[in-house]
Amino acid sequence: MVTNRQSGTRIDEVADSIYRVCTPIVIPGVGGFSFNQYLVLDDEPLLFHTGPRRMFPLVREAVAQVMAPERLRWIGFSHVEADECGSLNDWLAVAPQAQPLCGTIAAMVSIEDMADRPPRALADGETLLLGRRNVRWFDTPHLPHGWECGYLFDELSRTLFCGDLFTQDGTGHEPLTESDILGPSERSRMGMEYYAHAPNTRELLEKLAASQPGTLACMHGSAWRGDGAQLLRSLADAVCG
């Protein structure tokens, strides 16, 4: 459903009570791109990725089509970067019960200072009960970049909020696809090479694969449905050789 015709921002359900907010943009000298945020409905609603600060009105407008933004309880993100948490404090101002949700390293080195409200820091493998669903945090330092990087996994719908993994260039992506996203994401990586290539990259991707996700909630491009474990292992082969 398109929520802002001028920007093209839309919101669509991509898994059980999980909604993808997507805003397409054109980056000068680069081309089409998209920024996604994911809204998880439950007793304690969660937004994963905030979007850049200047995109806040568009994302808030989209969220309001599904629930009152003031009801948000958790504002989560993978690592500290503008598109991940640039509007964090804007969301905290709107939602009086909301708290930042991140890994322990992000909390220690950035969010305890940057955020207007103390964060809830999750250790590797720790779960958080939202109501009828548990979400689990995975530490993935330097995958693809950032010491504090990590991902969240919804055990009920088997959705992995996988941030910058499987980044797809362009605009007009389907909200949810079962088509190949590894090829497009590899072309994106080759063009910008934003991976840190840590020595344990394959090990970290295998840790994510072991959760056996059925949906990959990508931050840029389409969300994907299928055998997530196999796709993550194929990504490891492509990145690690």
Coordinates of C-alpha atoms in Angstrom, one line a residue, residues 4 15 25 29 57 81 95 126 135 142 159 167-168 195 202 207 221 226:
N4 CA 3.0 8.8 0.2
A15 CA 5.4 -12.2 7.1
I25 CA 15.3 7.2 -3.8
G29 CA 26.1 9.3 -9.3
P57 CA 8.0 11.9 8.6
E81 CA 24.7 4.3 10.8
A95 CA 6.7 7.0 21.5
E126 CA 19.7 -13.5 24.2
V135 CA 13.1 -12.3 19.1
H142 CA 32.1 -6.7 11.0
T159 CA 12.2 -14.0 10.0
T167 CA 21.6 -5.3 -0.5
Q168 CA 19.9 -4.9 -3.8
Y195 CA 32.2 -5.9 3.5
R202 CA 31.9 -17.7 7.1
K207 CA 25.6 -19.0 12.9
G221 CA 15.5 -4.1 -1.9
G226 CA 12.6 -19.4 0.9

